PDB file of C-alpha atoms in Angstrom:
ATOM      1  CA  UNK A   1       0.000   0.000   0.000  1.00 72.00           C
ATOM      2  CA  UNK A   2       1.703   3.138  -1.247  1.00 82.00           C
ATOM      3  CA  UNK A   3       1.371   5.786   1.458  1.00 91.00           C
ATOM      4  CA  UNK A   4       3.143   8.461  -0.578  1.00 95.00           C
ATOM      5  CA  UNK A   5       2.161   8.910  -4.198  1.00 95.00           C
ATOM      6  CA  UNK A   6       3.589  10.834  -7.097  1.00 96.00           C
ATOM      7  CA  UNK A   7       1.097  10.417  -9.908  1.00 93.00           C
ATOM      8  CA  UNK A   8       3.164  12.058 -12.641  1.00 95.00           C
ATOM      9  CA  UNK A   9       6.031   9.806 -13.745  1.00 94.00           C
ATOM     10  CA  UNK A  10       7.507  12.553 -15.902  1.00 96.00           C
ATOM     11  CA  UNK A  11       7.408  16.290 -16.529  1.00 97.00           C
ATOM     12  CA  UNK A  12       9.023  18.424 -19.243  1.00 98.00           C
ATOM     13  CA  UNK A  13       9.500  22.158 -18.817  1.00 98.00           C
ATOM     14  CA  UNK A  14      11.210  24.866 -20.829  1.00 98.00           C
ATOM     15  CA  UNK A  15      14.275  26.465 -19.282  1.00 97.00           C
ATOM     16  CA  UNK A  16      13.340  29.563 -17.306  1.00 97.00           C
ATOM     17  CA  UNK A  17       9.758  28.460 -16.691  1.00 98.00           C
ATOM     18  CA  UNK A  18       8.301  27.089 -13.473  1.00 98.00           C
ATOM     19  CA  UNK A  19       8.377  23.372 -12.675  1.00 98.00           C
ATOM     20  CA  UNK A  20       5.666  22.068 -10.342  1.00 98.00           C
ATOM     21  CA  UNK A  21       6.006  18.565  -8.948  1.00 98.00           C
ATOM     22  CA  UNK A  22       3.151  17.103  -6.940  1.00 98.00           C
ATOM     23  CA  UNK A  23       2.899  14.569  -4.156  1.00 98.00           C
ATOM     24  CA  UNK A  24      -0.011  13.109  -2.200  1.00 97.00           C
ATOM     25  CA  UNK A  25       0.020  11.099   1.018  1.00 97.00           C
ATOM     26  CA  UNK A  26      -2.548   9.009   2.839  1.00 95.00           C
ATOM     27  CA  UNK A  27      -1.196   8.655   6.378  1.00 92.00           C
ATOM     28  CA  UNK A  28      -2.279  11.523   8.636  1.00 91.00           C
ATOM     29  CA  UNK A  29       0.489  10.573  11.096  1.00 90.00           C
ATOM     30  CA  UNK A  30       3.153  11.955   8.752  1.00 92.00           C
ATOM     31  CA  UNK A  31       4.505  15.208  10.147  1.00 90.00           C
ATOM     32  CA  UNK A  32       7.616  15.893   8.132  1.00 92.00           C
ATOM     33  CA  UNK A  33       8.025  15.930   4.384  1.00 95.00           C
ATOM     34  CA  UNK A  34      11.126  16.006   2.226  1.00 95.00           C
ATOM     35  CA  UNK A  35      12.095  16.247  -1.408  1.00 97.00           C
ATOM     36  CA  UNK A  36      15.117  14.391  -2.711  1.00 97.00           C
ATOM     37  CA  UNK A  37      16.762  14.781  -6.096  1.00 97.00           C
ATOM     38  CA  UNK A  38      18.425  11.886  -7.862  1.00 95.00           C
ATOM     39  CA  UNK A  39      20.756  11.824 -10.831  1.00 95.00           C
ATOM     40  CA  UNK A  40      21.442   8.557 -12.715  1.00 91.00           C
ATOM     41  CA  UNK A  41      23.918   6.220 -11.011  1.00 90.00           C
ATOM     42  CA  UNK A  42      23.960   8.368  -7.863  1.00 93.00           C
ATOM     43  CA  UNK A  43      22.188   8.225  -4.533  1.00 95.00           C
ATOM     44  CA  UNK A  44      19.340  10.610  -3.693  1.00 96.00           C
ATOM     45  CA  UNK A  45      20.409  13.969  -2.308  1.00 96.00           C
ATOM     46  CA  UNK A  46      18.319  16.060   0.052  1.00 95.00           C
ATOM     47  CA  UNK A  47      16.768  19.136  -1.525  1.00 96.00           C
ATOM     48  CA  UNK A  48      14.224  20.778   0.778  1.00 96.00           C
ATOM     49  CA  UNK A  49      11.850  19.841   3.582  1.00 94.00           C
ATOM     50  CA  UNK A  50       8.812  21.099   5.448  1.00 94.00           C
ATOM     51  CA  UNK A  51       7.333  20.419   8.845  1.00 92.00           C
ATOM     52  CA  UNK A  52       3.616  19.822   9.214  1.00 92.00           C
ATOM     53  CA  UNK A  53       3.323  22.987  11.320  1.00 92.00           C
ATOM     54  CA  UNK A  54       4.156  25.079   8.253  1.00 94.00           C
ATOM     55  CA  UNK A  55       2.498  25.479   4.888  1.00 95.00           C
ATOM     56  CA  UNK A  56       5.444  26.838   2.934  1.00 97.00           C
ATOM     57  CA  UNK A  57       9.212  26.609   2.970  1.00 96.00           C
ATOM     58  CA  UNK A  58      11.474  28.404   0.537  1.00 97.00           C
ATOM     59  CA  UNK A  59      15.138  27.897  -0.317  1.00 96.00           C
ATOM     60  CA  UNK A  60      16.420  29.870  -3.265  1.00 97.00           C
ATOM     61  CA  UNK A  61      14.717  28.663  -6.429  1.00 98.00           C
ATOM     62  CA  UNK A  62      12.936  25.860  -4.571  1.00 98.00           C
ATOM     63  CA  UNK A  63       9.687  26.222  -2.632  1.00 98.00           C
ATOM     64  CA  UNK A  64       7.662  23.457  -1.051  1.00 98.00           C
ATOM     65  CA  UNK A  65       3.974  23.962  -0.253  1.00 98.00           C
ATOM     66  CA  UNK A  66       2.006  21.770   2.135  1.00 97.00           C
ATOM     67  CA  UNK A  67      -1.794  21.464   2.211  1.00 97.00           C
ATOM     68  CA  UNK A  68      -2.525  19.250   5.198  1.00 95.00           C
ATOM     69  CA  UNK A  69      -6.283  19.161   4.724  1.00 95.00           C
ATOM     70  CA  UNK A  70      -5.795  17.804   1.208  1.00 96.00           C
ATOM     71  CA  UNK A  71      -2.784  15.686   2.207  1.00 97.00           C
ATOM     72  CA  UNK A  72      -0.916  17.212  -0.690  1.00 97.00           C
ATOM     73  CA  UNK A  73       2.438  18.861  -1.164  1.00 97.00           C
ATOM     74  CA  UNK A  74       4.155  20.367  -4.144  1.00 98.00           C
ATOM     75  CA  UNK A  75       7.641  21.444  -5.109  1.00 98.00           C
ATOM     76  CA  UNK A  76       8.040  24.576  -7.201  1.00 98.00           C
ATOM     77  CA  UNK A  77      11.270  25.271  -9.042  1.00 98.00           C
ATOM     78  CA  UNK A  78      11.574  28.702 -10.573  1.00 97.00           C
ATOM     79  CA  UNK A  79      13.274  29.465 -12.819  1.00 97.00           C
ATOM     80  CA  UNK A  80      13.968  25.935 -14.019  1.00 98.00           C
ATOM     81  CA  UNK A  81      17.460  25.192 -15.281  1.00 97.00           C
ATOM     82  CA  UNK A  82      18.803  22.310 -17.410  1.00 97.00           C
ATOM     83  CA  UNK A  83      20.841  21.128 -14.414  1.00 96.00           C
ATOM     84  CA  UNK A  84      17.568  20.534 -12.571  1.00 97.00           C
ATOM     85  CA  UNK A  85      16.851  17.589 -14.887  1.00 98.00           C
ATOM     86  CA  UNK A  86      16.685  14.595 -12.545  1.00 97.00           C
ATOM     87  CA  UNK A  87      14.254  12.307 -10.770  1.00 96.00           C
ATOM     88  CA  UNK A  88      12.557  13.951  -7.790  1.00 98.00           C
ATOM     89  CA  UNK A  89      11.304  11.860  -4.902  1.00 97.00           C
ATOM     90  CA  UNK A  90       8.820  13.016  -2.318  1.00 97.00           C
ATOM     91  CA  UNK A  91       9.246  11.407   1.116  1.00 95.00           C
ATOM     92  CA  UNK A  92       7.384  11.540   4.410  1.00 94.00           C
ATOM     93  CA  UNK A  93       8.214  10.689   7.989  1.00 91.00           C
ATOM     94  CA  UNK A  94       6.506  10.346  11.338  1.00 85.00           C
ATOM     95  CA  UNK A  95       7.878  12.063  14.440  1.00 71.00           C
ATOM     96  CA  UNK A  96       7.817   8.802  16.362  1.00 70.00           C
ATOM     97  CA  UNK A  97      10.150   5.980  15.481  1.00 67.00           C
ATOM     98  CA  UNK A  98      13.518   6.083  13.796  1.00 72.00           C
ATOM     99  CA  UNK A  99      12.766   8.829  11.273  1.00 75.00           C
ATOM    100  CA  UNK A 100      12.021   6.182   8.690  1.00 87.00           C
ATOM    101  CA  UNK A 101      11.168   7.627   5.316  1.00 91.00           C
ATOM    102  CA  UNK A 102       8.303   6.581   3.067  1.00 93.00           C
ATOM    103  CA  UNK A 103       9.044   7.457  -0.535  1.00 95.00           C
ATOM    104  CA  UNK A 104       6.907   8.209  -3.534  1.00 96.00           C
ATOM    105  CA  UNK A 105       7.657   6.603  -6.883  1.00 95.00           C
ATOM    106  CA  UNK A 106       9.416   9.663  -8.268  1.00 96.00           C
ATOM    107  CA  UNK A 107       8.890  12.166 -11.070  1.00 97.00           C
ATOM    108  CA  UNK A 108      11.442  12.546 -13.833  1.00 97.00           C
ATOM    109  CA  UNK A 109      11.902  16.225 -14.613  1.00 98.00           C
ATOM    110  CA  UNK A 110      13.398  17.261 -17.925  1.00 98.00           C
ATOM    111  CA  UNK A 111      14.251  20.922 -18.402  1.00 98.00           C
ATOM    112  CA  UNK A 112      14.570  21.735 -22.076  1.00 97.00           C
ATOM    113  CA  UNK A 113      17.182  24.384 -22.975  1.00 95.00           C
TER     114      UNK A 113
ATOM    115  CA  UNK B   1      34.702  13.396   4.307  1.00 73.00           C
ATOM    116  CA  UNK B   2      33.628  10.553   2.048  1.00 81.00           C
ATOM    117  CA  UNK B   3      30.085  10.614   3.463  1.00 94.00           C
ATOM    118  CA  UNK B   4      28.282   7.318   2.833  1.00 97.00           C
ATOM    119  CA  UNK B   5      30.102   4.711   0.756  1.00 97.00           C
ATOM    120  CA  UNK B   6      28.839   1.368  -0.513  1.00 97.00           C
ATOM    121  CA  UNK B   7      30.719  -1.732  -1.616  1.00 96.00           C
ATOM    122  CA  UNK B   8      30.452  -3.206  -4.218  1.00 96.00           C
ATOM    123  CA  UNK B   9      28.967  -0.931  -6.878  1.00 96.00           C
ATOM    124  CA  UNK B  10      27.781  -3.795  -9.069  1.00 96.00           C
ATOM    125  CA  UNK B  11      27.282  -7.517  -8.530  1.00 96.00           C
ATOM    126  CA  UNK B  12      25.765 -10.414 -10.440  1.00 97.00           C
ATOM    127  CA  UNK B  13      24.676 -13.484  -8.481  1.00 96.00           C
ATOM    128  CA  UNK B  14      23.154 -16.804  -9.371  1.00 97.00           C
ATOM    129  CA  UNK B  15      19.983 -17.917  -7.631  1.00 97.00           C
ATOM    130  CA  UNK B  16      20.822 -19.422  -4.262  1.00 96.00           C
ATOM    131  CA  UNK B  17      24.170 -17.682  -3.819  1.00 97.00           C
ATOM    132  CA  UNK B  18      24.851 -15.488  -0.829  1.00 95.00           C
ATOM    133  CA  UNK B  19      26.526 -12.122  -0.511  1.00 95.00           C
ATOM    134  CA  UNK B  20      27.029  -9.178   1.811  1.00 97.00           C
ATOM    135  CA  UNK B  21      26.719  -5.520   0.923  1.00 97.00           C
ATOM    136  CA  UNK B  22      28.814  -3.135   2.980  1.00 97.00           C
ATOM    137  CA  UNK B  23      27.847   0.397   3.919  1.00 98.00           C
ATOM    138  CA  UNK B  24      30.226   2.749   5.694  1.00 98.00           C
ATOM    139  CA  UNK B  25      29.729   6.307   6.909  1.00 97.00           C
ATOM    140  CA  UNK B  26      32.255   8.727   8.355  1.00 96.00           C
ATOM    141  CA  UNK B  27      29.812  11.317   9.729  1.00 94.00           C
ATOM    142  CA  UNK B  28      29.431   9.680  13.160  1.00 94.00           C
ATOM    143  CA  UNK B  29      25.716   9.178  12.545  1.00 94.00           C
ATOM    144  CA  UNK B  30      23.768   7.020  14.968  1.00 94.00           C
ATOM    145  CA  UNK B  31      21.066   5.890  12.540  1.00 94.00           C
ATOM    146  CA  UNK B  32      21.614   3.816   9.397  1.00 96.00           C
ATOM    147  CA  UNK B  33      19.195   2.397   6.823  1.00 96.00           C
ATOM    148  CA  UNK B  34      19.053   0.003   3.880  1.00 98.00           C
ATOM    149  CA  UNK B  35      16.614   0.651   1.011  1.00 97.00           C
ATOM    150  CA  UNK B  36      15.914  -1.010  -2.280  1.00 97.00           C
ATOM    151  CA  UNK B  37      14.730   0.792  -5.377  1.00 95.00           C
ATOM    152  CA  UNK B  38      12.744  -0.970  -8.044  1.00 93.00           C
ATOM    153  CA  UNK B  39      11.239   0.497 -11.224  1.00 85.00           C
ATOM    154  CA  UNK B  40       7.937   2.202 -10.491  1.00 82.00           C
ATOM    155  CA  UNK B  41       8.207   1.499  -6.751  1.00 83.00           C
ATOM    156  CA  UNK B  42      10.339   4.270  -5.333  1.00 88.00           C
ATOM    157  CA  UNK B  43      12.640   3.440  -2.418  1.00 94.00           C
ATOM    158  CA  UNK B  44      11.470   0.951   0.182  1.00 95.00           C
ATOM    159  CA  UNK B  45      13.036   0.430   3.591  1.00 95.00           C
ATOM    160  CA  UNK B  46      14.488  -3.041   4.190  1.00 96.00           C
ATOM    161  CA  UNK B  47      16.098  -2.766   7.631  1.00 97.00           C
ATOM    162  CA  UNK B  48      17.421  -0.002   9.816  1.00 95.00           C
ATOM    163  CA  UNK B  49      19.544   0.537  12.898  1.00 96.00           C
ATOM    164  CA  UNK B  50      19.334   3.197  15.587  1.00 93.00           C
ATOM    165  CA  UNK B  51      22.725   2.418  17.052  1.00 93.00           C
ATOM    166  CA  UNK B  52      25.617   0.015  17.272  1.00 94.00           C
ATOM    167  CA  UNK B  53      24.386  -3.489  18.027  1.00 93.00           C
ATOM    168  CA  UNK B  54      20.739  -2.732  17.181  1.00 94.00           C
ATOM    169  CA  UNK B  55      18.702  -3.565  14.094  1.00 95.00           C
ATOM    170  CA  UNK B  56      15.025  -3.473  13.178  1.00 94.00           C
ATOM    171  CA  UNK B  57      12.789  -4.477  10.271  1.00 95.00           C
ATOM    172  CA  UNK B  58      11.474  -2.035   7.717  1.00 93.00           C
ATOM    173  CA  UNK B  59       8.786  -2.428   5.071  1.00 91.00           C
ATOM    174  CA  UNK B  60      10.346  -5.268   3.049  1.00 94.00           C
ATOM    175  CA  UNK B  61      12.713  -7.273   5.319  1.00 96.00           C
ATOM    176  CA  UNK B  62      12.078 -10.806   4.047  1.00 96.00           C
ATOM    177  CA  UNK B  63      15.116 -12.522   2.551  1.00 96.00           C
ATOM    178  CA  UNK B  64      17.602 -10.086   4.103  1.00 97.00           C
ATOM    179  CA  UNK B  65      19.609  -9.912   7.294  1.00 96.00           C
ATOM    180  CA  UNK B  66      21.628  -7.030   8.689  1.00 97.00           C
ATOM    181  CA  UNK B  67      24.291  -6.384  11.289  1.00 97.00           C
ATOM    182  CA  UNK B  68      25.654  -3.235  12.917  1.00 97.00           C
ATOM    183  CA  UNK B  69      28.743  -4.358  14.816  1.00 94.00           C
ATOM    184  CA  UNK B  70      30.440  -0.986  14.482  1.00 95.00           C
ATOM    185  CA  UNK B  71      28.797   2.432  14.523  1.00 96.00           C
ATOM    186  CA  UNK B  72      30.195   3.372  11.139  1.00 97.00           C
ATOM    187  CA  UNK B  73      29.255   0.168   9.294  1.00 97.00           C
ATOM    188  CA  UNK B  74      25.937  -1.418   8.371  1.00 98.00           C
ATOM    189  CA  UNK B  75      25.973  -4.736   6.522  1.00 98.00           C
ATOM    190  CA  UNK B  76      23.146  -6.163   4.422  1.00 98.00           C
ATOM    191  CA  UNK B  77      23.204  -9.902   3.773  1.00 97.00           C
ATOM    192  CA  UNK B  78      21.385 -12.086   1.309  1.00 96.00           C
ATOM    193  CA  UNK B  79      21.622 -15.700   2.453  1.00 91.00           C
ATOM    194  CA  UNK B  80      20.026 -17.289  -0.641  1.00 95.00           C
ATOM    195  CA  UNK B  81      19.565 -14.809  -3.454  1.00 95.00           C
ATOM    196  CA  UNK B  82      16.409 -14.887  -5.581  1.00 96.00           C
ATOM    197  CA  UNK B  83      15.641 -13.123  -8.889  1.00 96.00           C
ATOM    198  CA  UNK B  84      13.077 -10.991  -7.009  1.00 96.00           C
ATOM    199  CA  UNK B  85      16.005  -9.417  -5.159  1.00 97.00           C
ATOM    200  CA  UNK B  86      17.350  -7.908  -8.366  1.00 97.00           C
ATOM    201  CA  UNK B  87      17.342  -4.227  -7.489  1.00 97.00           C
ATOM    202  CA  UNK B  88      19.407  -1.170  -6.691  1.00 97.00           C
ATOM    203  CA  UNK B  89      20.278  -1.031  -3.005  1.00 98.00           C
ATOM    204  CA  UNK B  90      20.884   2.243  -1.202  1.00 98.00           C
ATOM    205  CA  UNK B  91      22.332   2.774   2.230  1.00 98.00           C
ATOM    206  CA  UNK B  92      21.638   5.944   4.195  1.00 97.00           C
ATOM    207  CA  UNK B  93      22.579   7.450   7.526  1.00 96.00           C
ATOM    208  CA  UNK B  94      21.310  10.256   9.731  1.00 92.00           C
ATOM    209  CA  UNK B  95      22.045  11.785  13.106  1.00 89.00           C
ATOM    210  CA  UNK B  96      19.832  10.837  16.032  1.00 84.00           C
ATOM    211  CA  UNK B  97      16.870  13.244  16.216  1.00 76.00           C
ATOM    212  CA  UNK B  98      17.194  15.944  18.870  1.00 74.00           C
ATOM    213  CA  UNK B  99      13.824  16.981  20.246  1.00 69.00           C
ATOM    214  CA  UNK B 100      11.450  17.905  17.444  1.00 65.00           C
ATOM    215  CA  UNK B 101      14.215  18.578  14.937  1.00 69.00           C
ATOM    216  CA  UNK B 102      14.189  16.170  12.035  1.00 75.00           C
ATOM    217  CA  UNK B 103      17.483  15.295  10.388  1.00 77.00           C
ATOM    218  CA  UNK B 104      17.513  14.318   6.763  1.00 87.00           C
ATOM    219  CA  UNK B 105      19.101  11.080   5.637  1.00 92.00           C
ATOM    220  CA  UNK B 106      22.302  11.041   3.622  1.00 95.00           C
ATOM    221  CA  UNK B 107      22.489   8.399   0.904  1.00 97.00           C
ATOM    222  CA  UNK B 108      25.285   6.361  -0.599  1.00 97.00           C
ATOM    223  CA  UNK B 109      25.735   5.924  -4.378  1.00 96.00           C
ATOM    224  CA  UNK B 110      23.976   2.555  -4.515  1.00 97.00           C
ATOM    225  CA  UNK B 111      24.767  -1.058  -5.394  1.00 97.00           C
ATOM    226  CA  UNK B 112      23.202  -2.550  -8.500  1.00 96.00           C
ATOM    227  CA  UNK B 113      22.511  -6.238  -7.879  1.00 97.00           C
ATOM    228  CA  UNK B 114      21.337  -8.694 -10.511  1.00 97.00           C
ATOM    229  CA  UNK B 115      20.236 -12.202  -9.542  1.00 96.00           C
ATOM    230  CA  UNK B 116      20.070 -14.649 -12.431  1.00 96.00           C
TER     231      UNK B 116
END
């Protein structure tokens, strides 16, 4: 049972435009959400996170929005750059336990120059 | 700092063979994790450890065993490999949480395992 879902396997965006990646979750016990970026043949690298007590977190070109009532979060990248082309994973964690992460299936972003 | 390293990078096994994947981290992290990534499935947690000498099961532990004899190392063993264990395996580590502060996990480069 997939508790974190990314329904768009792929997304293509023109350089300079906004990229919006979406993620939905089903478990209301999740209280921390993260986005990881993954290049081929490398491990995932942490990008940005948000606590459930917030609805927005911004870091440079990257902004994550959280809508708890809808159990939905999104990652906005603006402006998009060719180097942003990668697979993006949404992940969620519960405060209790060992900070185990539950991952979505990923969205492959391609930024077209 | 090397961060999280994994050995080997690639391996091909025959059904029934055994092997051990090694993960090492030099960040003095208390927590360590093993994940597998399959096409269309994202990353799934196999086993994890919250400290030296401790291990616990994750989402998909069947067919795997782990050991954490030293703080910096976390070993993943396959006693009798099956084709269903063909996957990319990622190790990760993180500091122990302090209060309500969440610490992200740091991942190794992965091991691509094929079981024939």
